[in-house]
C-alpha positions as YAML, in Angstrom:
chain: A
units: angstrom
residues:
- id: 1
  name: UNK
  ca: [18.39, 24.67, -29.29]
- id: 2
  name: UNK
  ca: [19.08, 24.98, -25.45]
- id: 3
  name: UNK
  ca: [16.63, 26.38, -23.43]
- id: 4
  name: UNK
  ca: [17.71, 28.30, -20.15]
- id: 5
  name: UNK
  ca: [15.45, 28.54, -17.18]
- id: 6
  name: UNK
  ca: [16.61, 30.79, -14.23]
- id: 7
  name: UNK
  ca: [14.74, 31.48, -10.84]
- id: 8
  name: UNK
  ca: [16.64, 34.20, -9.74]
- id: 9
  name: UNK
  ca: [19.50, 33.42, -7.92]
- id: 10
  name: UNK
  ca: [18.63, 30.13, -8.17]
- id: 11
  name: UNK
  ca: [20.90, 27.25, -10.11]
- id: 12
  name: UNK
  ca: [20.07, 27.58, -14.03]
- id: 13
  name: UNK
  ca: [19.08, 24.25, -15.60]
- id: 14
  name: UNK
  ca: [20.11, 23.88, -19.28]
- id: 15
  name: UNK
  ca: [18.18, 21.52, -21.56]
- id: 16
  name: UNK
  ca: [19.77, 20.16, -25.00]
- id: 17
  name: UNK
  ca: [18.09, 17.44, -27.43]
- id: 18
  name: UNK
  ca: [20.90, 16.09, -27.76]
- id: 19
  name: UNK
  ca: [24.69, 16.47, -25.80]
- id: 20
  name: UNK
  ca: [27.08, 14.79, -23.43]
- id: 21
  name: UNK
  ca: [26.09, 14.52, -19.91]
- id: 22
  name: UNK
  ca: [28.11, 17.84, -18.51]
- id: 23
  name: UNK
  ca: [27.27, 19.45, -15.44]
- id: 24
  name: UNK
  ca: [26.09, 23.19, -15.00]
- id: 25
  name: UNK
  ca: [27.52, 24.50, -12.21]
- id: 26
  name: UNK
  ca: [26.19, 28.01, -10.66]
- id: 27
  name: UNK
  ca: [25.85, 29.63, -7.52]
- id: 28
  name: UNK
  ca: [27.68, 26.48, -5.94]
- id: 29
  name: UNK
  ca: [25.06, 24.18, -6.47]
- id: 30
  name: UNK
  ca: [25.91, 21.66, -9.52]
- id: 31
  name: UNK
  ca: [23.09, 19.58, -11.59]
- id: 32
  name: UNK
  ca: [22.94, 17.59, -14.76]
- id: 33
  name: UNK
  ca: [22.01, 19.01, -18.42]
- id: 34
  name: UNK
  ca: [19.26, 16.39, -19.58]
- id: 35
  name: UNK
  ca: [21.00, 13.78, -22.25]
- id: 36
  name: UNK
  ca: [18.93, 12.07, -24.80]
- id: 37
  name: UNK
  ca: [18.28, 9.16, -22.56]
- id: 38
  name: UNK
  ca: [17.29, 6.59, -25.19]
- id: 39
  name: UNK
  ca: [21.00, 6.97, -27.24]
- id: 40
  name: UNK
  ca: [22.92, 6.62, -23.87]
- id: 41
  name: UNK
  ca: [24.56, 3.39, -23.93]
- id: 42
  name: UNK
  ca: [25.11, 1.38, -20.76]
- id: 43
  name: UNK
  ca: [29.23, 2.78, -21.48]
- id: 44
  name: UNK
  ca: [28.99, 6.15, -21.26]
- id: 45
  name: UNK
  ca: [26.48, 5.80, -18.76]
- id: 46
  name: UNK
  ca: [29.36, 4.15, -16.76]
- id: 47
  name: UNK
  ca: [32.11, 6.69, -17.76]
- id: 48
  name: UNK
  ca: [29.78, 9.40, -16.83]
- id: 49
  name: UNK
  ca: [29.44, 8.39, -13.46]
- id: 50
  name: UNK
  ca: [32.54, 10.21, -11.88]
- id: 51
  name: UNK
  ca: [30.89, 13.40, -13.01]
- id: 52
  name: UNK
  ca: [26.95, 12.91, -11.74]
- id: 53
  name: UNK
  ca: [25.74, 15.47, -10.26]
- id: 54
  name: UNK
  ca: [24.22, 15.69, -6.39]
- id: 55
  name: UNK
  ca: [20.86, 15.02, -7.68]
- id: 56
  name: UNK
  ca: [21.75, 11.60, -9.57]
- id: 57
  name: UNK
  ca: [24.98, 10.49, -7.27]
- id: 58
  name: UNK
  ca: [23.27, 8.10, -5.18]
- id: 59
  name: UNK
  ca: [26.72, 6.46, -4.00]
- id: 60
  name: UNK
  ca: [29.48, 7.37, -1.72]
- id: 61
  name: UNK
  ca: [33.07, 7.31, -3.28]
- id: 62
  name: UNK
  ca: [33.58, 4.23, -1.97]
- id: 63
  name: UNK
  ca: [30.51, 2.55, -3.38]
- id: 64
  name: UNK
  ca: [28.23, 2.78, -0.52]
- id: 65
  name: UNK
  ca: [24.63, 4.41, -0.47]
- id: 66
  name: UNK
  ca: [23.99, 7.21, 2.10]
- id: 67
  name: UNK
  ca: [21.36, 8.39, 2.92]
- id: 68
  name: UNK
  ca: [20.75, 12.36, 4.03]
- id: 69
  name: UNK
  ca: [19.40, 13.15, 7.18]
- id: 70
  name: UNK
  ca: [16.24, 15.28, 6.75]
- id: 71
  name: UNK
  ca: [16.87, 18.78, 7.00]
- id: 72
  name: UNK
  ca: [13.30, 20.12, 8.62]
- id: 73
  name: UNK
  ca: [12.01, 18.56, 11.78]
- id: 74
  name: UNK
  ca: [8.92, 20.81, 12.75]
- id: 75
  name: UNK
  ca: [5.99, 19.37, 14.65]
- id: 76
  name: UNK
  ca: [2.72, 20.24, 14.45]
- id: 77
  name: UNK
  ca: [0.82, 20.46, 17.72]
- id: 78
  name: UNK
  ca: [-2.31, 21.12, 19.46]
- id: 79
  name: UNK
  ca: [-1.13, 23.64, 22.25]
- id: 80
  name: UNK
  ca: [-2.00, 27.21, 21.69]
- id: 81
  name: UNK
  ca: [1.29, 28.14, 21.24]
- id: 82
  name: UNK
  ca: [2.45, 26.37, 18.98]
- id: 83
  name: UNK
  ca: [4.33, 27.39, 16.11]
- id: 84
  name: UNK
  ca: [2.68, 24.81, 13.94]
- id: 85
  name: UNK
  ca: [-0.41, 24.62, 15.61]
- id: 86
  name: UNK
  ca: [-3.22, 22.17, 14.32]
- id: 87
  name: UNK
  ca: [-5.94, 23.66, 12.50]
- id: 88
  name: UNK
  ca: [-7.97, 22.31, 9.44]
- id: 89
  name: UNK
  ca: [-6.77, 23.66, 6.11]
- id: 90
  name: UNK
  ca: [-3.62, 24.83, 7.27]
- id: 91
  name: UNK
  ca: [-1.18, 22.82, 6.17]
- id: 92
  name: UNK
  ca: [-1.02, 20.82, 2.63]
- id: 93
  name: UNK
  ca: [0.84, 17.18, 1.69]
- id: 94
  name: UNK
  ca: [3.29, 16.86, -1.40]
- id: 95
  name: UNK
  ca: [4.14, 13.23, -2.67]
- id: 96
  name: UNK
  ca: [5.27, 10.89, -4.69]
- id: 97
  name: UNK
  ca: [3.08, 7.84, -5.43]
- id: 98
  name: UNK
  ca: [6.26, 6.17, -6.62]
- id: 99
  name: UNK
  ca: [8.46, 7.07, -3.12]
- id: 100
  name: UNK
  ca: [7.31, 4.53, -0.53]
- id: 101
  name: UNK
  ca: [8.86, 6.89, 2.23]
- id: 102
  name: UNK
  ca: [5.59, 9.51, 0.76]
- id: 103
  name: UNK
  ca: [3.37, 6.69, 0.37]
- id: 104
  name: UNK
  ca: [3.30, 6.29, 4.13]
- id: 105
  name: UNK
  ca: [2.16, 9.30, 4.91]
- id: 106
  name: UNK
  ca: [-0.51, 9.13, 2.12]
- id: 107
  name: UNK
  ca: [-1.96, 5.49, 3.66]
- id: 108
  name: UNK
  ca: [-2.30, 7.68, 7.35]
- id: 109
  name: UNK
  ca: [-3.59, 10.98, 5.92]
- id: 110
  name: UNK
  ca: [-6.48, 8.42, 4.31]
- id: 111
  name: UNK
  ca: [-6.75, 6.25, 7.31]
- id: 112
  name: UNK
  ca: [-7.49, 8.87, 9.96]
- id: 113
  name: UNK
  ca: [-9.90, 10.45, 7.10]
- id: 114
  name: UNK
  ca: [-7.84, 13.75, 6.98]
- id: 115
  name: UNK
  ca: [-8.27, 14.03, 3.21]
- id: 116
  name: UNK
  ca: [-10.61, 17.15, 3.68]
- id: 117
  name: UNK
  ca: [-8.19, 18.11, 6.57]
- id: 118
  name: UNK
  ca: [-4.73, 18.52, 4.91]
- id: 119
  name: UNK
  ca: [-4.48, 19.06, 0.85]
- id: 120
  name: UNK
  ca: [-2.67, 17.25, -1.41]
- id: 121
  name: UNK
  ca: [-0.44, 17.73, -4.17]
- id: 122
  name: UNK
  ca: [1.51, 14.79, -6.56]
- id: 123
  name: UNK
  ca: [4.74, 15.47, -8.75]
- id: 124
  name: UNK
  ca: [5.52, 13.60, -11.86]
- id: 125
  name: UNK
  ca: [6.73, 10.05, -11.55]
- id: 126
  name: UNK
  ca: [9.92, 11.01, -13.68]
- id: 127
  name: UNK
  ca: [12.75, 12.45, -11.28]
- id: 128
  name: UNK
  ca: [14.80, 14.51, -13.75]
- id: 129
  name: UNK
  ca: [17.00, 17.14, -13.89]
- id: 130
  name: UNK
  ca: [15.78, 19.45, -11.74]
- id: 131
  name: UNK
  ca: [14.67, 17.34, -9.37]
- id: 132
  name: UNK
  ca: [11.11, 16.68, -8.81]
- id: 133
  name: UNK
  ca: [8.38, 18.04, -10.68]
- id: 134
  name: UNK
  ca: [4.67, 18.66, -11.32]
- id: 135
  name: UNK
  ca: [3.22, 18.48, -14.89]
- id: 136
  name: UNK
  ca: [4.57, 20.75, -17.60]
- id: 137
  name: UNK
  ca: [2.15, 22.95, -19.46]
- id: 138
  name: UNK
  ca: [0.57, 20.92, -21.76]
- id: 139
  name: UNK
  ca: [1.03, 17.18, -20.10]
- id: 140
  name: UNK
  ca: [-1.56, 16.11, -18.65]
- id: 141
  name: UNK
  ca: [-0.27, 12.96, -16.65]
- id: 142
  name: UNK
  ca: [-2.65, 11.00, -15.01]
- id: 143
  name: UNK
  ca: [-2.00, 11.10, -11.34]
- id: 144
  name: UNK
  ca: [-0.25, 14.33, -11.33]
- id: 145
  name: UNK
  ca: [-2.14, 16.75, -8.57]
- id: 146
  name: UNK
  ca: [-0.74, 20.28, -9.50]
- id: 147
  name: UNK
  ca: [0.54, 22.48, -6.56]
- id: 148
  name: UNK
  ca: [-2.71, 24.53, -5.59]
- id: 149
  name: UNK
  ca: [-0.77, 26.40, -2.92]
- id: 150
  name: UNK
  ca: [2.38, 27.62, -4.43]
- id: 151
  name: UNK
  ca: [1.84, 26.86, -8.10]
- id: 152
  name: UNK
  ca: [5.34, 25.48, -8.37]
- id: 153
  name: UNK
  ca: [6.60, 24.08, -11.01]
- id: 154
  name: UNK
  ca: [9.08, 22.37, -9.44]
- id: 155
  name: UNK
  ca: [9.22, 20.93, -5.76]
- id: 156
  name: UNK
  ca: [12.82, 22.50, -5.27]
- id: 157
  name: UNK
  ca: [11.23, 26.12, -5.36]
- id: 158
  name: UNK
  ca: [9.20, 25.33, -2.03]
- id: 159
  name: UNK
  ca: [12.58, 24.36, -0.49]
- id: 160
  name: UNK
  ca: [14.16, 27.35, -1.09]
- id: 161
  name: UNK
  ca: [11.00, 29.35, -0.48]
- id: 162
  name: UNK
  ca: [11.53, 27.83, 2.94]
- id: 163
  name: UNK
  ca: [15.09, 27.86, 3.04]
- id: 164
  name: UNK
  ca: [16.96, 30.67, 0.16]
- id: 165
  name: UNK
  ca: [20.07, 29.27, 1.30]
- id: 166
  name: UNK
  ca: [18.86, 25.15, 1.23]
- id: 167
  name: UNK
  ca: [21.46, 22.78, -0.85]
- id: 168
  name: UNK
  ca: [20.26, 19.75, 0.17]
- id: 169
  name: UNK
  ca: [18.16, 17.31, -1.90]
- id: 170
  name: UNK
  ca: [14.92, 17.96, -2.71]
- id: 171
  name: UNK
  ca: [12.68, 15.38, -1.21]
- id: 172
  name: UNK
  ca: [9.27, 13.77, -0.66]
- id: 173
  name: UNK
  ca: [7.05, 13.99, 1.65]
- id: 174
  name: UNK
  ca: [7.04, 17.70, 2.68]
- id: 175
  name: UNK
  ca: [4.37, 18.90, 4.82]
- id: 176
  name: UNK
  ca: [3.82, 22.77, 4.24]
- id: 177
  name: UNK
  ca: [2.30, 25.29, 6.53]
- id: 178
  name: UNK
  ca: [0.32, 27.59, 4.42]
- id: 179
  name: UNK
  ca: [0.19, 29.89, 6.98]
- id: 180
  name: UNK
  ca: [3.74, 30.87, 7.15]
- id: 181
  name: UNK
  ca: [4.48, 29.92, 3.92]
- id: 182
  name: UNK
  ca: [7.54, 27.10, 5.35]
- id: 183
  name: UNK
  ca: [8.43, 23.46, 5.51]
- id: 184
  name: UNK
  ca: [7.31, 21.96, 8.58]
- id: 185
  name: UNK
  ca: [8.69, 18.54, 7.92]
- id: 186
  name: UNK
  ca: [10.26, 16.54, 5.39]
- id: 187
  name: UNK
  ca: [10.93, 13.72, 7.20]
- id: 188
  name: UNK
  ca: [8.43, 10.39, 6.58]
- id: 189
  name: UNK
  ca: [8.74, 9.08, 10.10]
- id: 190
  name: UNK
  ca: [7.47, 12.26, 11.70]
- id: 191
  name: UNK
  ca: [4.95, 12.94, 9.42]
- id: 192
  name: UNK
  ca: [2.74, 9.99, 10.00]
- id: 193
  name: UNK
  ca: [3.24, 10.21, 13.89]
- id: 194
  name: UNK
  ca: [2.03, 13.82, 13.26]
- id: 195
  name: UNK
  ca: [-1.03, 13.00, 11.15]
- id: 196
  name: UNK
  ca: [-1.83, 10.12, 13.60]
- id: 197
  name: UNK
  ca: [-2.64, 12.43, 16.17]
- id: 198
  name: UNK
  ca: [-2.46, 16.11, 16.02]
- id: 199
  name: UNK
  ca: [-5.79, 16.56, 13.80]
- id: 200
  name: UNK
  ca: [-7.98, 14.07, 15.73]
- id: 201
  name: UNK
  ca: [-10.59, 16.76, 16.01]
- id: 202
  name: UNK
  ca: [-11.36, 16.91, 12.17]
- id: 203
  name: UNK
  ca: [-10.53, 12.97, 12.00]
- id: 204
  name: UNK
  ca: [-13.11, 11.06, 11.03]
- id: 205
  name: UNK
  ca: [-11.15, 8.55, 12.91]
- id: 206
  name: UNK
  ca: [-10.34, 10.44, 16.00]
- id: 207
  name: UNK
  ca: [-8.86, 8.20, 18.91]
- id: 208
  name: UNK
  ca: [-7.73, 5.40, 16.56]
- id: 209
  name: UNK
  ca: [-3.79, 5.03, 16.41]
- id: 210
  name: UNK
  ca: [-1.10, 3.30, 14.60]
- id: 211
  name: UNK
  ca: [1.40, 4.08, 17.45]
- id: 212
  name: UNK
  ca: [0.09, 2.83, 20.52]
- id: 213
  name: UNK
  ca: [1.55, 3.58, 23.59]
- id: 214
  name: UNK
  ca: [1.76, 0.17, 25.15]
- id: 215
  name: UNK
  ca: [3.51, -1.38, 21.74]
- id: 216
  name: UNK
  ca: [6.11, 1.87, 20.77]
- id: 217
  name: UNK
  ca: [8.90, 0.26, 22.44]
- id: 218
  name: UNK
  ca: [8.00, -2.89, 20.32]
- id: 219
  name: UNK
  ca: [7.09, -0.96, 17.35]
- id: 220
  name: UNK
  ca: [10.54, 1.60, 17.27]
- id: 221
  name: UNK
  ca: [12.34, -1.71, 17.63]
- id: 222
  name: UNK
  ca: [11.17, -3.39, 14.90]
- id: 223
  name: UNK
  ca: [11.47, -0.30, 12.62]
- id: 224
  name: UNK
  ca: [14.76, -0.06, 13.30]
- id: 225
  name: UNK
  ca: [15.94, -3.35, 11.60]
- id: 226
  name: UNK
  ca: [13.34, -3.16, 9.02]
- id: 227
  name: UNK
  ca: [14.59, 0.18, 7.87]
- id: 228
  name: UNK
  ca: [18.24, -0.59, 7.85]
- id: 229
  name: UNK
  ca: [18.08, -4.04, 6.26]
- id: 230
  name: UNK
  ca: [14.54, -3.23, 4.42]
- id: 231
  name: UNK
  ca: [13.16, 0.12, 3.60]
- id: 232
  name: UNK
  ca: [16.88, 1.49, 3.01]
- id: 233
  name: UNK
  ca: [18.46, -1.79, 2.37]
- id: 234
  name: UNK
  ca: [17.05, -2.71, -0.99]
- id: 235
  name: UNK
  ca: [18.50, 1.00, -1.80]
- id: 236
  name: UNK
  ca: [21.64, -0.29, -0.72]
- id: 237
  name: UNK
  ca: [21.82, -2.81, -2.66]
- id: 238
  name: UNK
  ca: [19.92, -1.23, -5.65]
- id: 239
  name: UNK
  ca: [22.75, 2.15, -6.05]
- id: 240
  name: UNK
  ca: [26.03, 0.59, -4.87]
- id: 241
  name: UNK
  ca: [28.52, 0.86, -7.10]
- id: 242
  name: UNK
  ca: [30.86, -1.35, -6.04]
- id: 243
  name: UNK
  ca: [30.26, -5.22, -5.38]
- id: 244
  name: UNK
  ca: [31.54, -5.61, -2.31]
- id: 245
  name: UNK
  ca: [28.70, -3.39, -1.28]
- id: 246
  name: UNK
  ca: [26.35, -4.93, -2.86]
- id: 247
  name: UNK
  ca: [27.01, -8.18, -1.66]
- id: 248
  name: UNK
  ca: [27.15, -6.80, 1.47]
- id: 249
  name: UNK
  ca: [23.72, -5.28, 1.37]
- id: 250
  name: UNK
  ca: [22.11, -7.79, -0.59]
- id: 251
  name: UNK
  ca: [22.74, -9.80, 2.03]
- id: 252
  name: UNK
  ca: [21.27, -7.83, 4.83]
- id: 253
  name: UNK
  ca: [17.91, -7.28, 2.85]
- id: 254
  name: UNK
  ca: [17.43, -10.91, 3.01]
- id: 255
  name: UNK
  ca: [18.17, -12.00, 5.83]
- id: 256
  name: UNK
  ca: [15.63, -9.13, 6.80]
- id: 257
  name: UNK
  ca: [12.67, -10.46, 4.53]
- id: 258
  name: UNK
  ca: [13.87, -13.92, 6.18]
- id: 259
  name: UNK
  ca: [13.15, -12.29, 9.41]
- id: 260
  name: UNK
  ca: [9.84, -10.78, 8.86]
- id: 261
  name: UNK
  ca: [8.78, -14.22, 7.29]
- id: 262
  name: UNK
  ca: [9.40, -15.63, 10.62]
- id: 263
  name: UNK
  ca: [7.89, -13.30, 12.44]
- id: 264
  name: UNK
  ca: [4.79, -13.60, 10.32]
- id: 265
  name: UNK
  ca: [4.33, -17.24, 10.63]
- id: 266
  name: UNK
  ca: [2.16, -17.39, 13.62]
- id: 267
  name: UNK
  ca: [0.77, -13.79, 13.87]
- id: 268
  name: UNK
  ca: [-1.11, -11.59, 11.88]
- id: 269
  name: UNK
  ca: [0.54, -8.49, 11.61]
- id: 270
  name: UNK
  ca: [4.14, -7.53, 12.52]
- id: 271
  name: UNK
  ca: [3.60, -6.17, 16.65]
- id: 272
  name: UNK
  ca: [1.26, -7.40, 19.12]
- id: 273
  name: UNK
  ca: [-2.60, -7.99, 17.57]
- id: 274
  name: UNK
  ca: [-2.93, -4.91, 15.94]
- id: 275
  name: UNK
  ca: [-2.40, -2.93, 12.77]
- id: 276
  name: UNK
  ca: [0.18, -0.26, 13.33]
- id: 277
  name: UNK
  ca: [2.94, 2.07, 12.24]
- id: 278
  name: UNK
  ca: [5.25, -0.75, 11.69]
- id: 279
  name: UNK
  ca: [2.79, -2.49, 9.12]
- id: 280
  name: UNK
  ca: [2.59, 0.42, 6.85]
- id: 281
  name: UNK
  ca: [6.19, 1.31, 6.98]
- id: 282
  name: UNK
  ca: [7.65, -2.29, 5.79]
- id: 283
  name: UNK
  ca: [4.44, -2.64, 3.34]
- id: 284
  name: UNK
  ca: [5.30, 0.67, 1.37]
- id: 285
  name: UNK
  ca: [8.75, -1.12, 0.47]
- id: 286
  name: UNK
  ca: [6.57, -5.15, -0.35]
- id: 287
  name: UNK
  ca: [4.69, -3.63, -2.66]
- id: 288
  name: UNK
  ca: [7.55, -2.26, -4.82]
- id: 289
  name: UNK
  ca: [9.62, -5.51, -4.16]
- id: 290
  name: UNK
  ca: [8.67, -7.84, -6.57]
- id: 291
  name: UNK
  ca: [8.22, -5.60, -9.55]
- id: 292
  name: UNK
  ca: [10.90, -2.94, -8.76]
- id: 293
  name: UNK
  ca: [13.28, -4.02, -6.35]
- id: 294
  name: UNK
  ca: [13.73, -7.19, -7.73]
- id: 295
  name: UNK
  ca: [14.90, -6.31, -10.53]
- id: 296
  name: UNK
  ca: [16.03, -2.76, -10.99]
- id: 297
  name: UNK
  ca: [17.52, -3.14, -7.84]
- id: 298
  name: UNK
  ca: [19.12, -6.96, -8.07]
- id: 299
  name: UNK
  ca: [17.73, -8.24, -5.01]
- id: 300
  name: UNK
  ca: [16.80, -11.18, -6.91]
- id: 301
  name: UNK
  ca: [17.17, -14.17, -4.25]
- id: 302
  name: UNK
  ca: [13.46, -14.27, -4.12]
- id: 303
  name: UNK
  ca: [10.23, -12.81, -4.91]
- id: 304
  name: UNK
  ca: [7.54, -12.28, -2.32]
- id: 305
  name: UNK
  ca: [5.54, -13.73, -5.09]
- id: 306
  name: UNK
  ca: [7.15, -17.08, -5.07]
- id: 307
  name: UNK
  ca: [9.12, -17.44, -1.57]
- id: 308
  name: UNK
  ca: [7.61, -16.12, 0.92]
- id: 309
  name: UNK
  ca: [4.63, -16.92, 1.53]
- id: 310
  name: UNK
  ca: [3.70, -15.72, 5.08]
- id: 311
  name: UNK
  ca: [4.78, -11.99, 3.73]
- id: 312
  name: UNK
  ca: [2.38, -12.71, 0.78]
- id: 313
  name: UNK
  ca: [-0.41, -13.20, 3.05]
- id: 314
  name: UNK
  ca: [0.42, -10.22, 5.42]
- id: 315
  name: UNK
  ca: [0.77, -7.80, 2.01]
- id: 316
  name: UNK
  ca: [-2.90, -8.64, 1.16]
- id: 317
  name: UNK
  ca: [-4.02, -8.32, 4.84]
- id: 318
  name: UNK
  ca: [-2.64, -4.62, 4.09]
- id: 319
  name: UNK
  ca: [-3.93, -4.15, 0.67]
- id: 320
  name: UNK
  ca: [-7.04, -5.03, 1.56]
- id: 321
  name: UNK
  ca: [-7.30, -3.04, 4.20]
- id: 322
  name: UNK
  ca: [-10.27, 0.20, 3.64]
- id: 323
  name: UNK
  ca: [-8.26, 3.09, 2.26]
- id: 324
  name: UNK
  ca: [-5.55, 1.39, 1.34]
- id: 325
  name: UNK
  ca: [-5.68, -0.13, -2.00]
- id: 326
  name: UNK
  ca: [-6.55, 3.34, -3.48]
- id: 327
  name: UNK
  ca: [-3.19, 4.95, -2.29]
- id: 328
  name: UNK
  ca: [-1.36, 2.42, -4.68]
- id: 329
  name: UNK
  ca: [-0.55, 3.88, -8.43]
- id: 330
  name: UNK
  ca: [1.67, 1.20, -9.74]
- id: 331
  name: UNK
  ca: [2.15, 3.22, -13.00]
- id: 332
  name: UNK
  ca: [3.73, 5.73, -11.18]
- id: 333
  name: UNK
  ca: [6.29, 3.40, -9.31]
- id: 334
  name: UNK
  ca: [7.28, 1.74, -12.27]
- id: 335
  name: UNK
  ca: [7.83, 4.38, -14.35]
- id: 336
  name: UNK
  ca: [10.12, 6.34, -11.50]
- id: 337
  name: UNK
  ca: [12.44, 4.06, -10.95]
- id: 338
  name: UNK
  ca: [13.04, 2.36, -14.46]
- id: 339
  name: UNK
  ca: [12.72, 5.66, -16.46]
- id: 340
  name: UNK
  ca: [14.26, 7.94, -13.50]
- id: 341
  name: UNK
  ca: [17.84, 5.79, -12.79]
- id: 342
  name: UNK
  ca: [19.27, 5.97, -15.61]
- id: 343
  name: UNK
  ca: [22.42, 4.79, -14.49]
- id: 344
  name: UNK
  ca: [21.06, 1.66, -13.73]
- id: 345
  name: UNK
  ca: [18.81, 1.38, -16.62]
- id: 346
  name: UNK
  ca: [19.92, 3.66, -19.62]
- id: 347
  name: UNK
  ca: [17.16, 2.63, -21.96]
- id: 348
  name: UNK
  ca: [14.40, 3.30, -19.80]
- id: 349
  name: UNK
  ca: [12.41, -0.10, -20.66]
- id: 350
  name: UNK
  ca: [9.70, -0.66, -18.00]
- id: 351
  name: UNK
  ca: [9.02, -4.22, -17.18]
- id: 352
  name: UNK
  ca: [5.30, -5.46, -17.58]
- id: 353
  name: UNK
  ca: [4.79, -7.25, -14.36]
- id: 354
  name: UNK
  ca: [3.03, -5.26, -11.63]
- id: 355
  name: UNK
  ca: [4.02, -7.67, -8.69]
- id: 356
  name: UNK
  ca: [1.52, -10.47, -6.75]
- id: 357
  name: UNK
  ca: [-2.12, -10.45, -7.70]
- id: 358
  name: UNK
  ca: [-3.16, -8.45, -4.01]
- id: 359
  name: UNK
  ca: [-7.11, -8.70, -4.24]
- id: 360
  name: UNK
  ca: [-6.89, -12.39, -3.82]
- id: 361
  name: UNK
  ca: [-9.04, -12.68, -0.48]
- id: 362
  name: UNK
  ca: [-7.48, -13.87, 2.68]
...
């Protein structure tokens, strides 16, 4: 039986219980009909890999991982006017509690108490076909938050709602402007500067700041190494699909969780005395490490379990922190990225371990 879904001039996605991996190219834009992921063997997942599609080629021809620039760079701002102009109710959140570039923008939406500010909406952990998605009629996953605004069934269909002519991917976090029914932002960096301080007058945490003017030159610097060796590195490492550069990137994420141990030794969070930007953006990638990245992605010199011991300590710091612990669905990350790559892990077995025990009080 194949099952044909079309959104009008939009690509068609074909479904089949069972077929070879074949791509279904329309309208320019080329994805993958959905194999029978259990029967794929590690070998044809590996001779299928010249012909994955955009949405599953993670790697560059030459075995490198790339990442896309984000295509929508609006700001949202409290000056009259403003195209995106700050008002309560106006603009709405989708995530991932699996991507730890969306998880930072759910730990500031909760820490400056904008949850009654800005709505929220969470696709499926499983990143299929068609990119992401919410639940399909009849599931009923927990964790899913349906699309209240839109009532898409798919995240692609806000991107080209904001953008008919979009072939990009189709990423989380997007902030959407109900008002003019558009993406504001889809990048992860600029969304938690904007929720830090363009709603402070419907924060319950108005005036407090995670980017504070007399650390941002510290704080942009040390973002900028943890994201290349870090954040992005273990992504390097985890879809290259040659060795040299994975060697080459395996390398790099170490040395970077070397360097943050370090750092950590005698202070208790990563710039200055205080809890900022910086913190939440290297903890969103800590918390996946030891039961994800470790693993699925073979950065296996270490754990932060086991080795590193200052990071441990700094990761519970976090955790612990109000708020925080309740943006965390570990279900959800484990499930993405073992059941999602399937050209790293064909079978879709999820491991059991969660990572460190991050209650333990310290």
């Amino acid at each position: 039986m194949v099952l044909i879904f079309r959104y009008g001039p939009r690509p068609a996605f074909i479904f089949k219980t069972v077929c070879s991996l074949r791509p279904v190219k329309t309208h320019s834009f080329a994805f993958l009909s959905l194999k029978t992921l259990s029967t794929m063997s590690a070998g044809a997942a590996k001779q299928d890999n010249k012909d994955l599609a955009p949405i599953f080629k993670w790697a560059s021809n030459d075995g490198e991982f790339r990442r896309q620039d984000s295509s929508f760079r609006g700001v949202v701002s409290r000056e009259p006017n403003a195209t995106f102009r700050a008002e309560p109710g106006r603009y709405h959140l989708y995530v991932s509690w699996a991507c730890p570039w969306a998880h930072r923008t759910v730990i500031v939406r909760a820490l400056k108490g904008l949850e009654d500010v800005i709505g929220l909406s969470v696709v499926h952990y499983l990143l299929g076909d068609g990119g992401w998605r919410f639940d399909l009629p009849g599931e009923k996953t927990p964790g899913v938050v349906p699309d209240t605004v839109n009532e898409a069934q798919y995240l692609r269909e806000l991107y080209f709602k904001a953008d008919p002519e979009y072939s990009g991917r189709y990423t989380v976090p997007v902030l959407w402007d109900k008002k003019h029914g558009t993406i504001v932002n889809n990048e992860s960096s600029e969304i938690i500067r904007i929720l830090n301080t363009a709603f402070d007058e419907w924060s319950t945490a108005p005036g407090v700041t995670y980017y504070p003017k007399d650390l941002a030159s510290q704080i942009d610097e040390v973002n900028t190494w943890v994201y290349d060796q870090i954040n992005n590195g273990v992504y390097k490492a985890g879809f290259a699909t040659s060795q040299t550069a994975y060697e080459s990137n395996y390398a790099k994420v170490f040395d970077g969780l070397a360097r943050v141990e370090s750092l950590l030794a005698n202070r208790k969070w990563l710039v200055g005395d205080r809890f900022t930007e910086a913190d939440i953006r290297l903890w969103t990638t800590i918390v996946r490490f030891d039961p994800v990245y470790h693993t699925h992605f073979k950065c296996n010199g270490g754990t932060i379990t086991h080795d590193y011991p200052n990071i441990l300590r700094w990761a519970r710091q976090v955790y612990q922190t109000p708020k925080i612990k309740e943006t965390v669905n570990m279900m959800h990350i484990k499930r993405h990225y073992y059941m999602s790559h399937i050209q790293i892990n064909p079978y879709r077995i999820v491991p059991e371990w969660d990572g460190p025990d991050l209650d333990i009080k310290v």
